[in-house]
Tab-separated table of C-alpha atoms and ligand atoms in Angstrom:
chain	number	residue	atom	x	y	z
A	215	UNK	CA	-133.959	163.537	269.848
A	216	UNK	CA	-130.914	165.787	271.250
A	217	UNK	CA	-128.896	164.651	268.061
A	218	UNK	CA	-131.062	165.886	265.471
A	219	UNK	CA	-130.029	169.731	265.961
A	220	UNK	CA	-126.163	168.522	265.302
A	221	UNK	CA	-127.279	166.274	262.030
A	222	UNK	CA	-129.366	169.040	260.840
A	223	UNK	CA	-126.049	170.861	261.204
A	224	UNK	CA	-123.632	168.900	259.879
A	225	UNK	CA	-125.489	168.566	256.402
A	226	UNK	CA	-125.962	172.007	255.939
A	227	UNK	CA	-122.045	172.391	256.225
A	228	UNK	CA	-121.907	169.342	254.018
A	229	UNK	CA	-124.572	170.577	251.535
A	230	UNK	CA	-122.832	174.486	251.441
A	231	UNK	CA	-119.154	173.140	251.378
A	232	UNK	CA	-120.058	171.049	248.213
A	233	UNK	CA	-122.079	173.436	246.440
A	234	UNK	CA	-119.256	175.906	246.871
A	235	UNK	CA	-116.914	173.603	245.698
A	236	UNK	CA	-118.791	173.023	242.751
A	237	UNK	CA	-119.070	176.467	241.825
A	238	UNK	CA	-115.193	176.345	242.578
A	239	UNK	CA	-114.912	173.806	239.565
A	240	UNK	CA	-113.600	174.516	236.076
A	241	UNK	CA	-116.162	174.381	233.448
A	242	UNK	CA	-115.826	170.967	232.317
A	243	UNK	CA	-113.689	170.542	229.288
A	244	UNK	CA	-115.020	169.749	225.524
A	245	UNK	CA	-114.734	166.228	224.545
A	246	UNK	CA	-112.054	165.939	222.048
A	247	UNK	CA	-109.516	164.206	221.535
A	248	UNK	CA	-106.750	166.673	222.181
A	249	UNK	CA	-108.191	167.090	225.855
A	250	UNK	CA	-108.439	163.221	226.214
A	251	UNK	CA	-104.861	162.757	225.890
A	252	UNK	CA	-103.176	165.915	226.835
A	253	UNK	CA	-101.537	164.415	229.692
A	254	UNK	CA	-100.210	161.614	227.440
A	255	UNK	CA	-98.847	162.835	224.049
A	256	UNK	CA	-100.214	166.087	221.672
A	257	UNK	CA	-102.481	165.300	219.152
A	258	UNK	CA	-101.902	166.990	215.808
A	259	UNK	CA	-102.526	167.990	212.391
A	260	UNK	CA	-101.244	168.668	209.078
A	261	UNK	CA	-102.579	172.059	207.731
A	262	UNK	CA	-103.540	173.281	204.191
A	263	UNK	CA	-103.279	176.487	202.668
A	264	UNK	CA	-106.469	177.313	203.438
A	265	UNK	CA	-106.711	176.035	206.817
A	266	UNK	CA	-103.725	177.858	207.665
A	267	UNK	CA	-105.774	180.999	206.099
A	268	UNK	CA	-109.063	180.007	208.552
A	269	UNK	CA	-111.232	180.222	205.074
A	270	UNK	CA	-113.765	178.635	206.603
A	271	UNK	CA	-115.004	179.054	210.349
A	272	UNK	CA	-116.493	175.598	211.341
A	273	UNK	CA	-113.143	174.034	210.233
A	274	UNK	CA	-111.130	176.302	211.334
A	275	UNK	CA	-112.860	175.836	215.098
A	276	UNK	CA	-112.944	172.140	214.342
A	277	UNK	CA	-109.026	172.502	214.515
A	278	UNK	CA	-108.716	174.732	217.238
A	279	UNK	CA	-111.224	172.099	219.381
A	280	UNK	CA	-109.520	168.802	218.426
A	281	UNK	CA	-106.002	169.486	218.004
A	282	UNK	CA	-102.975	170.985	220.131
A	283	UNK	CA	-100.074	170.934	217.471
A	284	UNK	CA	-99.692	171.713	214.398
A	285	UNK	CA	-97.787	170.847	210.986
A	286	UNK	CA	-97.853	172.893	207.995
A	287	UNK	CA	-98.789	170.279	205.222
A	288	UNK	CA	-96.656	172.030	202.428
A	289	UNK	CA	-96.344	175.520	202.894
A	290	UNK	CA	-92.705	175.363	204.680
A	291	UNK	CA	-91.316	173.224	201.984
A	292	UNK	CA	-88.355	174.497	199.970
A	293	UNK	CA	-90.631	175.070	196.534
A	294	UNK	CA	-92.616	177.678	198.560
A	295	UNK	CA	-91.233	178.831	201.087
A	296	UNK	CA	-87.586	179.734	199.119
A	297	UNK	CA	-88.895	179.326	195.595
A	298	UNK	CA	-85.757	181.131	194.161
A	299	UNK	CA	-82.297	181.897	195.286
A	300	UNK	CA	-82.729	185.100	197.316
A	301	UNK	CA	-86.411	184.894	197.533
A	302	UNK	CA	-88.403	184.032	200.138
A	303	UNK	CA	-91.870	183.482	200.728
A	304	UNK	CA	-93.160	183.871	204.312
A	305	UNK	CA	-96.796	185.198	203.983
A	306	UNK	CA	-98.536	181.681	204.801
A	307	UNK	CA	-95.908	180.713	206.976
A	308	UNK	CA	-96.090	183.299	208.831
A	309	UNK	CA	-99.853	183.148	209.384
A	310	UNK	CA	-99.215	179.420	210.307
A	311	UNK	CA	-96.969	180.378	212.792
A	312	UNK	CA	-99.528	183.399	213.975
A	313	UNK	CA	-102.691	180.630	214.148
A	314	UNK	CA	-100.412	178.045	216.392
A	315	UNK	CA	-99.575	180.835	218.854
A	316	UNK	CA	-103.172	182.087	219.343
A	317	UNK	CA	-104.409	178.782	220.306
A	318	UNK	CA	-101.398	177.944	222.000
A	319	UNK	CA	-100.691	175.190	220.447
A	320	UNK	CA	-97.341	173.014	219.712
A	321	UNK	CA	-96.006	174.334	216.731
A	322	UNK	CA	-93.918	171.729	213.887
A	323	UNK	CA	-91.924	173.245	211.050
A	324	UNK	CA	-91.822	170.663	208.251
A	325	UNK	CA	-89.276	170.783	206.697
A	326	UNK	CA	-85.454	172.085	205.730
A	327	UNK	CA	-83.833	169.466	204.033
A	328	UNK	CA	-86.187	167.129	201.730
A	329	UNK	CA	-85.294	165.976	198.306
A	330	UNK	CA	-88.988	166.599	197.094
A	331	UNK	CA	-90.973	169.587	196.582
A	332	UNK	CA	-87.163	171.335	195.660
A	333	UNK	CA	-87.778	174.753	194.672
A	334	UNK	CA	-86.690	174.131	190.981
A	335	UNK	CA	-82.959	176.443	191.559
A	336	UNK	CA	-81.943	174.095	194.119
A	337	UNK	CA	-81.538	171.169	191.438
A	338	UNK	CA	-78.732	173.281	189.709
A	339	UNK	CA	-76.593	173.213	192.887
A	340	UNK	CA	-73.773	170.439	192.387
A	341	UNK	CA	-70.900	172.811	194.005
A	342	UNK	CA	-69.766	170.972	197.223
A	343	UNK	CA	-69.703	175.626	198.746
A	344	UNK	CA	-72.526	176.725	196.760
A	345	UNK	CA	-74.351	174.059	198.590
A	346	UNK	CA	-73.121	174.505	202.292
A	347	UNK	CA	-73.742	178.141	201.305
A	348	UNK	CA	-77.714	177.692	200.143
A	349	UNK	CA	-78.062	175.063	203.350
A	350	UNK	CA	-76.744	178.319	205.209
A	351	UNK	CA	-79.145	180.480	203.865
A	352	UNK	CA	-81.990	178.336	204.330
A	353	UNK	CA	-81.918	176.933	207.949
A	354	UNK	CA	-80.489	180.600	209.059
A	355	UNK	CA	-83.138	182.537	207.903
A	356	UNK	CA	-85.844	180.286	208.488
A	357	UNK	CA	-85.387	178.851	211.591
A	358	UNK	CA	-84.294	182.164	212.387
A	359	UNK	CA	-86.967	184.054	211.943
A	360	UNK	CA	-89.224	181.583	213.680
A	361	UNK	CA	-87.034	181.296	216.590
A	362	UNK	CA	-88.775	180.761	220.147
A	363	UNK	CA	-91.751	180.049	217.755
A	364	UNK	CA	-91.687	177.278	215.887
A	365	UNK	CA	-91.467	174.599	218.707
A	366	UNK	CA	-89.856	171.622	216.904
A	367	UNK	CA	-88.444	171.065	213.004
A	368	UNK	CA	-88.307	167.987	210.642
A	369	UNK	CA	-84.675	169.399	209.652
A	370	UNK	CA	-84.162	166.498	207.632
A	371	UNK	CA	-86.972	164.634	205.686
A	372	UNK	CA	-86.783	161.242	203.952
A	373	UNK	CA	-82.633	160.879	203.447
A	374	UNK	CA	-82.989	156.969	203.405
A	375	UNK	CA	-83.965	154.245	200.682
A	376	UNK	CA	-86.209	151.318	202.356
A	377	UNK	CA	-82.902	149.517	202.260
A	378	UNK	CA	-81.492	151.607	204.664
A	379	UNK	CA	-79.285	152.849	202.483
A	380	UNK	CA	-78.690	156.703	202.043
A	381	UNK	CA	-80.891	157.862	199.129
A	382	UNK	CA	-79.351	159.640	196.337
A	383	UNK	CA	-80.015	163.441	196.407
A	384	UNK	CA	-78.889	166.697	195.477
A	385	UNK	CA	-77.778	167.253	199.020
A	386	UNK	CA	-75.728	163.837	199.069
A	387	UNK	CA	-74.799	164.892	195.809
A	388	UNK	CA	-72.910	167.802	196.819
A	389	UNK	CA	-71.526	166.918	200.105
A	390	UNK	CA	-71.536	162.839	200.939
A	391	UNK	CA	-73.484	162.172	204.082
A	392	UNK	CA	-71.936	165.400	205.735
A	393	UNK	CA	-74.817	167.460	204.491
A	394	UNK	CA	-76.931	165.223	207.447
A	395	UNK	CA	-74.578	166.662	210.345
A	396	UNK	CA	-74.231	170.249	208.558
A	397	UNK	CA	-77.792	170.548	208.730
A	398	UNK	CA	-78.690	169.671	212.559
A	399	UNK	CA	-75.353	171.735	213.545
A	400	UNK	CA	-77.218	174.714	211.546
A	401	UNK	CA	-80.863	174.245	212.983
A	402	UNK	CA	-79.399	173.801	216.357
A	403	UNK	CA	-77.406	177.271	215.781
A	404	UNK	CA	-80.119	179.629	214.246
A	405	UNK	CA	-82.461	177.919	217.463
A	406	UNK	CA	-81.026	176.315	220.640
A	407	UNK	CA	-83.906	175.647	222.185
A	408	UNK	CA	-85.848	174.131	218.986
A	409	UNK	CA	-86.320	170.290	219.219
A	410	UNK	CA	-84.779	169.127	215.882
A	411	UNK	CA	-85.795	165.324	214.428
A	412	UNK	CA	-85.578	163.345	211.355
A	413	UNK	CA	-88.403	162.191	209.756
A	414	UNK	CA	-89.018	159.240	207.656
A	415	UNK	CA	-91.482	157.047	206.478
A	416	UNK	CA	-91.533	153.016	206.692
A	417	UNK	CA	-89.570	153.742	209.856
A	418	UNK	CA	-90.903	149.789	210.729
A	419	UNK	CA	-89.493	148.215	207.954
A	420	UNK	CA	-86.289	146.076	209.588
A	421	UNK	CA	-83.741	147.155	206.625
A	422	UNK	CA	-84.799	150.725	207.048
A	423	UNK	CA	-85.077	150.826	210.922
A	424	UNK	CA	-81.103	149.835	210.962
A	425	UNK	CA	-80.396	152.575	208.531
A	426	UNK	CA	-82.332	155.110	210.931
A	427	UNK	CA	-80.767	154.051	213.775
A	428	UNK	CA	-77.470	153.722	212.371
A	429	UNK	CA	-77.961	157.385	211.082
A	430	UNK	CA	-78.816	158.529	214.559
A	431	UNK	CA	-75.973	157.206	215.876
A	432	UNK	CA	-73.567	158.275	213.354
A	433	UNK	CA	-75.434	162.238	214.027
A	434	UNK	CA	-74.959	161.722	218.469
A	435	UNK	CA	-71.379	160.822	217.601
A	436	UNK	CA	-70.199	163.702	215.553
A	437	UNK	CA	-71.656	165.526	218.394
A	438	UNK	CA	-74.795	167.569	216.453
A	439	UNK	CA	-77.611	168.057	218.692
A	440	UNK	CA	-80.514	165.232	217.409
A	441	UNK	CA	-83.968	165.308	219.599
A	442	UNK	CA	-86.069	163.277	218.371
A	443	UNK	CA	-87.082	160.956	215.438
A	444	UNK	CA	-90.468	160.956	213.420
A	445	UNK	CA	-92.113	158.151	211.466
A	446	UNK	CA	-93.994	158.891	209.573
A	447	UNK	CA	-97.508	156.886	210.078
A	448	UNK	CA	-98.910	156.349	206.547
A	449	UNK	CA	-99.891	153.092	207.342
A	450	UNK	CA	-102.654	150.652	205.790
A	451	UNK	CA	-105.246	148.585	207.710
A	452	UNK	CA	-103.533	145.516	207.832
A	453	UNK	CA	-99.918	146.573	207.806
A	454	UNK	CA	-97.333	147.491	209.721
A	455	UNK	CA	-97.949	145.175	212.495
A	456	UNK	CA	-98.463	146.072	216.332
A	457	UNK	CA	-95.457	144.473	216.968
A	458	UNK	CA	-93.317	145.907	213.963
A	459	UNK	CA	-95.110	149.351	214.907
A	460	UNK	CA	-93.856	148.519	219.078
A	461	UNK	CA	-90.399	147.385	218.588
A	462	UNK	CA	-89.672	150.657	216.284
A	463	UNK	CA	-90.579	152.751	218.900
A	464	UNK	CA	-88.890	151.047	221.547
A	465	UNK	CA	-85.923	150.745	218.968
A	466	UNK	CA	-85.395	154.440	218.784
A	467	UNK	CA	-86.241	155.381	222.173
A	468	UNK	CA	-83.359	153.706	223.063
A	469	UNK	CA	-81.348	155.904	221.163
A	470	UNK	CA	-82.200	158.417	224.485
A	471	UNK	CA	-84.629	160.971	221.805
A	472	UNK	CA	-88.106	161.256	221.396
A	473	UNK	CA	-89.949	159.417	219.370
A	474	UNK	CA	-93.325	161.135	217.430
A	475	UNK	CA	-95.830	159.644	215.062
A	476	UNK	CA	-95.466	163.040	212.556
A	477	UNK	CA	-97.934	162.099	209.603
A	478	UNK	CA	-100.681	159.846	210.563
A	479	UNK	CA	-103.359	158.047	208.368
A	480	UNK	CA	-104.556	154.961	207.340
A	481	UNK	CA	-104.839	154.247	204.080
A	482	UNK	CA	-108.402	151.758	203.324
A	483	UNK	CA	-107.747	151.265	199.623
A	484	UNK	CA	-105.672	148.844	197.916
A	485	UNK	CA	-101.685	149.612	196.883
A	486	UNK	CA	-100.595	149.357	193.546
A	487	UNK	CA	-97.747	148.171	195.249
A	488	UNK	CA	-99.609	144.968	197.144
A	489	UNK	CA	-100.051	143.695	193.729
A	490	UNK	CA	-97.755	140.866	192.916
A	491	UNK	CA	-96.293	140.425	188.969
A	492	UNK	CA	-98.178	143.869	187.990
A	493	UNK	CA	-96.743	147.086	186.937
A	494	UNK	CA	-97.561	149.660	188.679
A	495	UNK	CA	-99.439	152.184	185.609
A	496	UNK	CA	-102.228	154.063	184.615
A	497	UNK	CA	-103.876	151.450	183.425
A	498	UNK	CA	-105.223	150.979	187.056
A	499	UNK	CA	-106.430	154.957	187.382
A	500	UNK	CA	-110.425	154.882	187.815
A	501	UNK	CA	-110.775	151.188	188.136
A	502	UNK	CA	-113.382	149.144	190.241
A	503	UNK	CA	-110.402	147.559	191.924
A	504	UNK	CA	-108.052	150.427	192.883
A	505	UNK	CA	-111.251	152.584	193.695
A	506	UNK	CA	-113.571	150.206	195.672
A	507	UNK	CA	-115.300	152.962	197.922
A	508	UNK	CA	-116.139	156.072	195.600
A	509	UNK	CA	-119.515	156.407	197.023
A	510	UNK	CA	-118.816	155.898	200.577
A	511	UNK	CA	-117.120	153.483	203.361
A	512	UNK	CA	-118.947	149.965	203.961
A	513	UNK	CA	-119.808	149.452	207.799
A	514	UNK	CA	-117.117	146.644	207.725
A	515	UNK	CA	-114.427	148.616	206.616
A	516	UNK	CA	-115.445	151.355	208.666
A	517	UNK	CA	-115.570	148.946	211.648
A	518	UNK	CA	-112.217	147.785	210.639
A	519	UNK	CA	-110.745	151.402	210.695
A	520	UNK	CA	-111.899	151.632	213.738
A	521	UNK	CA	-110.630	148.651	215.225
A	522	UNK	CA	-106.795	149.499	213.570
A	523	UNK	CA	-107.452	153.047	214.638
A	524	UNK	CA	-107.783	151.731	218.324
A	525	UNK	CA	-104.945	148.889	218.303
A	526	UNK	CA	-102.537	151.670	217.357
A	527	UNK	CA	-103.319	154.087	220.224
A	528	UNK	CA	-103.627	151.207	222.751
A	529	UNK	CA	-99.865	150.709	221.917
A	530	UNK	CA	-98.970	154.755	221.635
A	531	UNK	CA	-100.369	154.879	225.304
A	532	UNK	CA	-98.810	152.055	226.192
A	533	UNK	CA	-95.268	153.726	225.170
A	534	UNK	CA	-96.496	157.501	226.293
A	535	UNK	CA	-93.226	157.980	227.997
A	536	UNK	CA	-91.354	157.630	224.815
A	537	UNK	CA	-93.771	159.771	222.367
A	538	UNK	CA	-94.067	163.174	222.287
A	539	UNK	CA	-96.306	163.652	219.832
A	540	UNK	CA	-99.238	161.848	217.380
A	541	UNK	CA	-99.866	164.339	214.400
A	542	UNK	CA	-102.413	163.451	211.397
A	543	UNK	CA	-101.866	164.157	208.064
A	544	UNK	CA	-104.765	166.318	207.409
A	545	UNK	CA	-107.823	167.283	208.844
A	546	UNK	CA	-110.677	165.118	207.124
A	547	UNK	CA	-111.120	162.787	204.724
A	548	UNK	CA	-111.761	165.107	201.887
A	549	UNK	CA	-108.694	166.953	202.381
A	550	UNK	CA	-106.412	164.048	202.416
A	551	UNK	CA	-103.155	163.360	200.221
A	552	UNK	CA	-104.123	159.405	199.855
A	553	UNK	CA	-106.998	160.984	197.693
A	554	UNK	CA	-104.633	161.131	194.960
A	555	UNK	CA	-101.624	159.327	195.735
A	556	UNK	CA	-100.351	156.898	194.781
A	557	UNK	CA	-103.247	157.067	191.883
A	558	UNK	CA	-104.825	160.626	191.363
A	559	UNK	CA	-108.465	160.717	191.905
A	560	UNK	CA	-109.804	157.919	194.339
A	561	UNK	CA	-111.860	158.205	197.236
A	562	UNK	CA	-109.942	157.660	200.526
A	563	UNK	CA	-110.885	157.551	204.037
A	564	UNK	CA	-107.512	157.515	206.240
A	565	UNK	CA	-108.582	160.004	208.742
A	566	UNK	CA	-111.040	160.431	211.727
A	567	UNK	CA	-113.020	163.257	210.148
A	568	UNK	CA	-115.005	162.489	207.491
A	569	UNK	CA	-115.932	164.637	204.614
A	570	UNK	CA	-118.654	166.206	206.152
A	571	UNK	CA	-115.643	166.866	209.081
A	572	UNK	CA	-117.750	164.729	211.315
A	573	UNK	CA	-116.127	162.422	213.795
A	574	UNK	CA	-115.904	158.705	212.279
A	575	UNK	CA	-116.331	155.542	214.425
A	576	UNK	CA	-112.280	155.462	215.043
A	577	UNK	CA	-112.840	159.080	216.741
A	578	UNK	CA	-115.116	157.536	219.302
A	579	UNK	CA	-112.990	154.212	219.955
A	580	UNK	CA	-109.870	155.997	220.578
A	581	UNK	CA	-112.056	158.176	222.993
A	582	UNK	CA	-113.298	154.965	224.467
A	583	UNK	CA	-109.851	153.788	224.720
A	584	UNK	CA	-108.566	156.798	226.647
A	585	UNK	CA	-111.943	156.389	229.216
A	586	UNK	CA	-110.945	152.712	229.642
A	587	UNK	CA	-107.549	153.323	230.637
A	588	UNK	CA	-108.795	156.226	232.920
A	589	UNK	CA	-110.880	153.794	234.710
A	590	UNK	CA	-108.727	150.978	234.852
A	591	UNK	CA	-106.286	153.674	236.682
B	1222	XIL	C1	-97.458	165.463	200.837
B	1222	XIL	C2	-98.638	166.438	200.891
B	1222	XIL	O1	-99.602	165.927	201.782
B	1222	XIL	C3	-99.231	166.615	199.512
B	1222	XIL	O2	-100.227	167.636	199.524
B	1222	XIL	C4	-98.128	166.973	198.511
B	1222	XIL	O3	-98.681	167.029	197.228
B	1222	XIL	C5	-97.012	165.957	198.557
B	1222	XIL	O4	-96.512	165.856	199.884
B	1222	XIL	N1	-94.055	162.619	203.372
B	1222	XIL	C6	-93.905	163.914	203.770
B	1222	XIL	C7	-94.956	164.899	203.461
B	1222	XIL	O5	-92.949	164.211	204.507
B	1222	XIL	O6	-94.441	166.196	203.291
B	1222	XIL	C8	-95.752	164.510	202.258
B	1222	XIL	O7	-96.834	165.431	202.100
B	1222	XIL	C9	-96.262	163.086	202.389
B	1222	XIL	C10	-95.119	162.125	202.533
């Protein structure tokens, strides 16, 4: 029995080693998604007025818990944030830019140059100088004063038809495509070290992914500083398809920038748009057919979220090295745009919160996802 002193030693050692190690241990971290996939892409959000004024606590920690980036949804356009010549407006951007740098989070500025949401003094400008002098005014002083703060900006928003085409605009108006390379070269002044995209949606339609990438091209050759490209993400449950949805990304990695999904959600609700020899009118508002789900989401359909929810993020993991980013448009259900566009007034569920801001079945199968792949690894 001479051995039994040494065993009797040897798992004490064992026994004290692990319980200090334990103790050693970080608390374990919250399940949520932005922890699931921080070492793969951030996970963020668009942000509403009141959000980005933390009205209400239980959302407000909802946000902190599940997301590391954030967007403001509208409070940085041009019709709020410089709603007249030589005014500006930077109380809630401000306290959007205070809220991402408590939590530490990445912070998005969305956006400088959009045709929509104009503040209305903007429309007037047709001057070739009065407009490189308001496109002065506006990047400097914004991206200026949120300089080493605001992480990354949309500095131009939208600038292409689904054709590929350049869309009309005041800004093309004034100054031809130009007003594309003025306003990176400006961004990229007022904040070196500010990653600076363009942002789009349908970025998977063929016809438009040419114009994007031909746009890109024509930005890297006149020697402006272009980091990344965002599309958009307001997708439906059956379309774009994986493979339209891969070769985009792959398609504009190649351009050497970063690619981020900016606005994420998927639409469960019929298009006016899907319908074939109908004009698009009012005449569809409040109907059975255009507003299937005012109650609340069928199992199937929720399934099916679920399941689309999952394919996607299977294929943003898959492509990790070329994203940077995955950001939702909006928190929950309830607070979603697709509520009332493209028809005021429906009942939408494009999001993985639901209107009670609990997690939905997509929440827990792109979870599952990540724990799959972890194992697998
Ligand atoms: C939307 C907001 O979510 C709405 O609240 C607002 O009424 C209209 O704009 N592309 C964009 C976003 O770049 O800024 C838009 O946000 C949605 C489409």
């Amino acid at each position: 029995m001479k051995f039994i002193k040494p065993l009797f030693y040897l798992l004490t050692t064992v026994l004290i080693l692990s319980s200090c190690c334990q103790n050693a241990q970080e608390p374990k971290e919250a399940l949520s998604i932005k922890n699931a996939f921080k070492e793969n892409f951030y996970i963020g959000a668009a942000l509403s007025a009141s959000q980005i004024e933390e009205s209400d606590t239980l959302v407000s920690s909802l946000i902190k818990k599940e997301f590391n980036s954030i967007t403001a949804e509208n409070m940085m356009k041009s019709m709020h944030i410089h709603p007249s010549k030589d005014t500006f407006n930077f109380e809630l951007p401000d306290k959007f830019v205070a809220l991402g740098e408590k939590n530490n989070m990445f912070i998005h500025g969305h956006t400088l140059i959009w045709h929509s949401q104009l503040a209305p003094f903007m429309t007037q400008i047709i001057d070739s100088t009065e407009m490189v002098s308001f496109m002065q005014n506006h990047i400097n002083t914004i991206v200026g004063r949120y300089k080493g703060k605001i992480n990354s900006w949309d500095v131009v928003n939208e600038a292409l038809n689904d054709d590929g085409t350049l869309r009309n605009s005041v800004f093309l108006d004034a100054l031809g495509e130009e007003f594309l390379a003025l306003a990176f070269k400006l961004a990229a002044d007022a904040d070196p070290e500010a990653e600076l995209f363009y942002n789009d949606y349908s970025m998977t339609n063929p016809a438009k992914r040419e114009g994007a990438i031909k746009l890109i091209k024509k930005l890297q050759e006149s020697g402006v500083k272009v980091d990344g490209i965002g599309m958009q993400g307001h997708w439906n449950l059956e379309t774009p398809s994986i493979e339209e949805i891969e070769k985009s990304i792959l398609d504009y990695a190649s351009l050497g920038v970063k690619v981020a999904i900016t606005e994420l959600d998927i639409t469960v609700i019929p298009s006016p748009w899907n319908l074939q020899g109908a004009d698009v009118n009012q005449n569809f508002e409040g109907s059975e057919f255009m507003n299937p789900y005012p109650e609340s989401l069928p199992d199937s359909i929720q399934t099916k979220l679920a399941k689309r929810y999952a394919d996607i993020f299977k294929l943003f993991l898959k492509h990790q090295d070329k994203i940077s980013r995955v950001t939702f448009w909006g928190v929950n259900d309830g607070q979603s745009w697709k509520n009332d566009w493209p028809i005021k007034g429906r009942t939408n569920y494009p999001l993985l919160f639901d209107r009670e801001f609990k997690p939905k079945k997509a929440y827990y199968n792109i979870l599952a996802l990540k724990e799959e792949k972890n194992k697998s690894e």
